[in-house]
PDB file of C-alpha atoms in Angstrom:
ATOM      1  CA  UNK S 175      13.142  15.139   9.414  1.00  0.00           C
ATOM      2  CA  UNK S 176      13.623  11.825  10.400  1.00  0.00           C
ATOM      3  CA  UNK S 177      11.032   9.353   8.835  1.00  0.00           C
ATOM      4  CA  UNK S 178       9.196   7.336  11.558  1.00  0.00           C
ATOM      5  CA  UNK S 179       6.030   5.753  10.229  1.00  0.00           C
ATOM      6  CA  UNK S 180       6.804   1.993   9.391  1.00  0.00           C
ATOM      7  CA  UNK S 181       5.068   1.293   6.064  1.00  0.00           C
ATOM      8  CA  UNK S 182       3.947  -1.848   4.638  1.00  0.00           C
ATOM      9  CA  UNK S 183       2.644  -2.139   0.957  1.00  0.00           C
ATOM     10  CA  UNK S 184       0.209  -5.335   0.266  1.00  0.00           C
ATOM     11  CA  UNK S 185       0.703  -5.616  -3.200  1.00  0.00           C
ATOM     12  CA  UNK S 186       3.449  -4.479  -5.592  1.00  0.00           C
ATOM     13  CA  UNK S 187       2.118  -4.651  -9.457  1.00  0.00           C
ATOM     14  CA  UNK S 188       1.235  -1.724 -11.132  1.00  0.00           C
ATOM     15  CA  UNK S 189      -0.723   0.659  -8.988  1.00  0.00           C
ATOM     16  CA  UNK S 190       2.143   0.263  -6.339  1.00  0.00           C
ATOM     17  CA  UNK S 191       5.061   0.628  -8.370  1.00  0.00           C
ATOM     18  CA  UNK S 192       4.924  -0.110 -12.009  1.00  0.00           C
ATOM     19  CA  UNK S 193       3.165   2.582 -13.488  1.00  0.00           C
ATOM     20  CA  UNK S 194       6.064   4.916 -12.544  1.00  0.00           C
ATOM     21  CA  UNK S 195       8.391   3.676 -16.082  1.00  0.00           C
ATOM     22  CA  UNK S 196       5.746   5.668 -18.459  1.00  0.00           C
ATOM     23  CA  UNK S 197       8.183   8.513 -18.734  1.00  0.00           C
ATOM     24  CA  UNK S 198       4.812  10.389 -20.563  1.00  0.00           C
ATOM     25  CA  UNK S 199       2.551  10.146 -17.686  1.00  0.00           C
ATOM     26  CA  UNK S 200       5.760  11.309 -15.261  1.00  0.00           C
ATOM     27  CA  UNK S 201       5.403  14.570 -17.577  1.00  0.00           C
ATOM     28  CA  UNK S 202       2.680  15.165 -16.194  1.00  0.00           C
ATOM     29  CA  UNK S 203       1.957  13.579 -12.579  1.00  0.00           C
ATOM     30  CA  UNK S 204       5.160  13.937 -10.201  1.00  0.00           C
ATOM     31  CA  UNK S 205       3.977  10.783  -7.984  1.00  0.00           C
ATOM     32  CA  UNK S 206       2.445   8.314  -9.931  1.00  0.00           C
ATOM     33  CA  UNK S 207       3.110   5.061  -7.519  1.00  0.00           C
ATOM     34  CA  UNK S 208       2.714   4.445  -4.045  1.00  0.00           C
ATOM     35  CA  UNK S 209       6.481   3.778  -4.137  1.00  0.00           C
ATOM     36  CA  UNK S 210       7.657   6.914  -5.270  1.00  0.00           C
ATOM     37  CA  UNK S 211       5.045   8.860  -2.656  1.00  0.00           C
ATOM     38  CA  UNK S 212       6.943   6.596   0.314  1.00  0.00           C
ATOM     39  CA  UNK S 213      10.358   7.122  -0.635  1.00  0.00           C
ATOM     40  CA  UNK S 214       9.939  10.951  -0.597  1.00  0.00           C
ATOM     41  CA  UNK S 215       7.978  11.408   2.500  1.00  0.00           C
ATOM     42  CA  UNK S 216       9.321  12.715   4.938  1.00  0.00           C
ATOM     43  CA  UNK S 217       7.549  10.970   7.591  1.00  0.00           C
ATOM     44  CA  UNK S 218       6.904   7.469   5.851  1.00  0.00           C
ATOM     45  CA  UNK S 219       9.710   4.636   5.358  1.00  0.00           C
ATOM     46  CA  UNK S 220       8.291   1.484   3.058  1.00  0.00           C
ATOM     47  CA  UNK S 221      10.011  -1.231   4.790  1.00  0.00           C
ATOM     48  CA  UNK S 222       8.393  -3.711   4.206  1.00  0.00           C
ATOM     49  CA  UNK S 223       6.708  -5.608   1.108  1.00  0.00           C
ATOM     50  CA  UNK S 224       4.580  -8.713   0.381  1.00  0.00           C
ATOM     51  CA  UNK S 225       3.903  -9.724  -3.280  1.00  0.00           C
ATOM     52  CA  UNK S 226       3.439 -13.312  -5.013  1.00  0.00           C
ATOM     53  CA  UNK S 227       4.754 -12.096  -8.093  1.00  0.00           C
ATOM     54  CA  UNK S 228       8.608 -13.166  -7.599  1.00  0.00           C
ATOM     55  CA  UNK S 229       9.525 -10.793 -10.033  1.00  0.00           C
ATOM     56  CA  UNK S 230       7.983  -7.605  -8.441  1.00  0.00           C
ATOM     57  CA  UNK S 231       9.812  -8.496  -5.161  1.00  0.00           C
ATOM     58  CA  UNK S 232      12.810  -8.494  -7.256  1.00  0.00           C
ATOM     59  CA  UNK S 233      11.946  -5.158  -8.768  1.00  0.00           C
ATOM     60  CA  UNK S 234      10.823  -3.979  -4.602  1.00  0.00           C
ATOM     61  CA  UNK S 235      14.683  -5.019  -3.175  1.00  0.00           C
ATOM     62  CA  UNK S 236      16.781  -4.164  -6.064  1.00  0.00           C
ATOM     63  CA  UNK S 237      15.461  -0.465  -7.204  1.00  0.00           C
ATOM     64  CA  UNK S 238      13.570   0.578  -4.226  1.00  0.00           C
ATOM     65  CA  UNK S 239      15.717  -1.461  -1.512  1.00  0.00           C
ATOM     66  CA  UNK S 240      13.336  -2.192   0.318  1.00  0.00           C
ATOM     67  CA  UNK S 241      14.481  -4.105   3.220  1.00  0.00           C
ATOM     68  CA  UNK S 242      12.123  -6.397   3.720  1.00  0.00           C
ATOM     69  CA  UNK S 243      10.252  -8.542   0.884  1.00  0.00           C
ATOM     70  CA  UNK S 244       8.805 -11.519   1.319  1.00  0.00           C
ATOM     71  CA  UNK S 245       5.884 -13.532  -0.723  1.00  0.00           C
ATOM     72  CA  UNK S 246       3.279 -14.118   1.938  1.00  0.00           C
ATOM     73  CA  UNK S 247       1.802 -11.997   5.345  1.00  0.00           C
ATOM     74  CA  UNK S 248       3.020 -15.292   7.285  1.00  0.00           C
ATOM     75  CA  UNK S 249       6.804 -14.422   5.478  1.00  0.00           C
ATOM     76  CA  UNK S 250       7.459 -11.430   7.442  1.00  0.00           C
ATOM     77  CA  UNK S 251       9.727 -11.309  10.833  1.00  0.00           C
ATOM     78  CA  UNK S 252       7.536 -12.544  14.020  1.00  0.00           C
ATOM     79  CA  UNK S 253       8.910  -9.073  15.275  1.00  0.00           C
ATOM     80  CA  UNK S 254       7.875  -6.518  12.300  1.00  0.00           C
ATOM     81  CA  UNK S 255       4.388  -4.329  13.523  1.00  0.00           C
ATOM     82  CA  UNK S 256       4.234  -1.400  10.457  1.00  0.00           C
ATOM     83  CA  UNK S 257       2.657   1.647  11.580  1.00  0.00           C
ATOM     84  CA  UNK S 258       0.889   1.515   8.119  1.00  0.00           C
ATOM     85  CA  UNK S 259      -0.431  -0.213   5.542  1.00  0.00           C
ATOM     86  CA  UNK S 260      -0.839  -0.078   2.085  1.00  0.00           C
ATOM     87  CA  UNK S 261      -3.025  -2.471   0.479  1.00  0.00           C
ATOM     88  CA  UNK S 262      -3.139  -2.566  -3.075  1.00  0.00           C
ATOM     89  CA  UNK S 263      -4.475  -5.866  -3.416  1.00  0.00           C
ATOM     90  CA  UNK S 264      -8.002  -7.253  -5.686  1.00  0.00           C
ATOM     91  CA  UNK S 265     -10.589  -6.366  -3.664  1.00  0.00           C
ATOM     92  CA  UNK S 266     -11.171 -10.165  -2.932  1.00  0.00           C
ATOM     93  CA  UNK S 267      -8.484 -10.535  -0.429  1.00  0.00           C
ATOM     94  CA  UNK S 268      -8.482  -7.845   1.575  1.00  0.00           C
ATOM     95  CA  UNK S 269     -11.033  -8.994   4.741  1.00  0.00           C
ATOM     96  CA  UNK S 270      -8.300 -11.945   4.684  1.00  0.00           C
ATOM     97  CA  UNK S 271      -5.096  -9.786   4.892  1.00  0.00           C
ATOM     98  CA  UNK S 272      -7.036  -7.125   7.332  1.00  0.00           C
ATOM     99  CA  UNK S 273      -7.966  -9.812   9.767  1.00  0.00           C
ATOM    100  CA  UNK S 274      -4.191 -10.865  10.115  1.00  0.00           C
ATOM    101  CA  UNK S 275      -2.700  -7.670  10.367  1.00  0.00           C
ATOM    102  CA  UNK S 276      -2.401  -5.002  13.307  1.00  0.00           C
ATOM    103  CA  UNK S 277      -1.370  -1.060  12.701  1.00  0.00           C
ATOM    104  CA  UNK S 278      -2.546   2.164  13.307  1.00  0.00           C
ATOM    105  CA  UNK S 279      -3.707   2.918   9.830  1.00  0.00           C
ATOM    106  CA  UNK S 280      -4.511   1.574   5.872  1.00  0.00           C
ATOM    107  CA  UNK S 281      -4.480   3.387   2.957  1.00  0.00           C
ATOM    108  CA  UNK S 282      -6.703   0.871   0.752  1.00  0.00           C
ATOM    109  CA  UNK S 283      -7.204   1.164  -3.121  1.00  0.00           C
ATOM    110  CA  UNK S 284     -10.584   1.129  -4.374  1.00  0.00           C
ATOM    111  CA  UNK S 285     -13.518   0.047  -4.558  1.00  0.00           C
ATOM    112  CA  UNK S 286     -13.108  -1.261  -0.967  1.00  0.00           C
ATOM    113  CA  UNK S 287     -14.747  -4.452  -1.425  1.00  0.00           C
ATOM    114  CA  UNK S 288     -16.772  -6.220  -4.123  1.00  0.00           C
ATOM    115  CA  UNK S 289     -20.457  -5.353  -2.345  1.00  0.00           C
ATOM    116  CA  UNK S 290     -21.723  -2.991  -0.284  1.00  0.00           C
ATOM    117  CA  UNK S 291     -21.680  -6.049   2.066  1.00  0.00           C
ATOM    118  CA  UNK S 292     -18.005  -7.042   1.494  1.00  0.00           C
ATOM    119  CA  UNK S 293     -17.231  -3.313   1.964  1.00  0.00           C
ATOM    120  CA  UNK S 294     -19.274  -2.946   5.466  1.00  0.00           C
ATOM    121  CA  UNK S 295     -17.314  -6.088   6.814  1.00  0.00           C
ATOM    122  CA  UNK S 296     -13.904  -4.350   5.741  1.00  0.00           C
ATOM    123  CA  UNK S 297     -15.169  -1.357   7.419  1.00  0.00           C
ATOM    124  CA  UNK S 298     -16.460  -3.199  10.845  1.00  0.00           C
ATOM    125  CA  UNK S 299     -13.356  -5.002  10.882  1.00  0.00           C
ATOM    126  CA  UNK S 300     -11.052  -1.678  10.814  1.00  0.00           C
ATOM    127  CA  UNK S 301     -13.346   0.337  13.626  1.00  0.00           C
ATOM    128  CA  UNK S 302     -13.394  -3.022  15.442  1.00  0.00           C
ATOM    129  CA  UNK S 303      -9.367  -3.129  15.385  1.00  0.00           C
ATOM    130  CA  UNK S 304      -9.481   1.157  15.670  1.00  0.00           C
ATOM    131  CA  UNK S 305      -7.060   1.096  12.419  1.00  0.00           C
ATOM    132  CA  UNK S 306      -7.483   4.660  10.698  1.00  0.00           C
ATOM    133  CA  UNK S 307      -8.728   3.748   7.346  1.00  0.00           C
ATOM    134  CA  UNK S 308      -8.598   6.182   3.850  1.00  0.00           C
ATOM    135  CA  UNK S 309      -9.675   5.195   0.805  1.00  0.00           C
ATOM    136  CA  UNK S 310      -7.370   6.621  -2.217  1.00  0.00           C
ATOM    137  CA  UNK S 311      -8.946   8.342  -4.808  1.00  0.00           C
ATOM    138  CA  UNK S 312      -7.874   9.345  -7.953  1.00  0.00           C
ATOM    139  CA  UNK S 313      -5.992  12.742  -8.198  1.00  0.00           C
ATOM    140  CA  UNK S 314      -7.808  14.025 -10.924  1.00  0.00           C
ATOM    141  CA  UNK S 315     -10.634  14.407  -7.973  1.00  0.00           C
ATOM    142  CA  UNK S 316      -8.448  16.217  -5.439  1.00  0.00           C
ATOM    143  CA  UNK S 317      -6.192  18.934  -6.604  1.00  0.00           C
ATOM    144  CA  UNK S 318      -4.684  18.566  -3.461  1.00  0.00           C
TER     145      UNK S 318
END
């Protein structure tokens, strides 16, 4: 299968990739990271990342190769539209990075915003742009 959704990820610390060097949690949970969940889907490719932290980018080219890793939204190519999103980020940011973004669909961390008012205007924002939106959960919630 060839993989055809173009992936962003918003964020690159610890929820998106880090986590994954406890070799005692990967005993027990095969897909600890967003990363490792991207790179073995069959139908996602994570081509793209944006993270301050100069060190994670270094960390997103060199062991995930990702091919595109820049610090800021306004870093990426003029020409780069990702099917998906990943946003990872403090809840604080994300009505920022949602209004200057376009794609079909977000997976966003929780909680989704700091108040039930923050999290209506993240909400209003994604029917308003008709971006698919799911909110991850933890996995000891879903056994699926």
């Amino acid at each position: 299968m060839k993989k055809i959704l173009k992936t962003l990820l918003v964020g690159f610390g610890n929820v998106a990739e880090k986590i994954s060097n406890d070799k005692k949690m990967k005993n027990f949970i095969k897909y600890q990271t967003h990363a490792q969940v991207l790179q073995d889907h069959p139908f996602f490719i994570c081509d793209a990342v944006v993270e301050i932290d100069a060190s994670r980018r270094e960390v997103a080219k060199k062991k995930w190769n990702i091919p595109i890793v820049v610090k800021t939204l306004n870093d990426l190519p003029q020409d780069y539209l990702p099917d998906v999103v990943v946003l990872t980020t403090p809840p604080e940011e994300r009505i920022k990075i949602l209004k200057n973004i376009n794609c079909k669909g977000i997976l966003v961390e929780k909680p989704l915003g700091t108040s039930l008012n923050n999290s209506k205007v993240f909400y209003e924002l994604c029917k308003n742009k008709k971006i698919k939106t799911q909110v991850n959960f933890f996995r000891r919630f879903d056994d699926k």
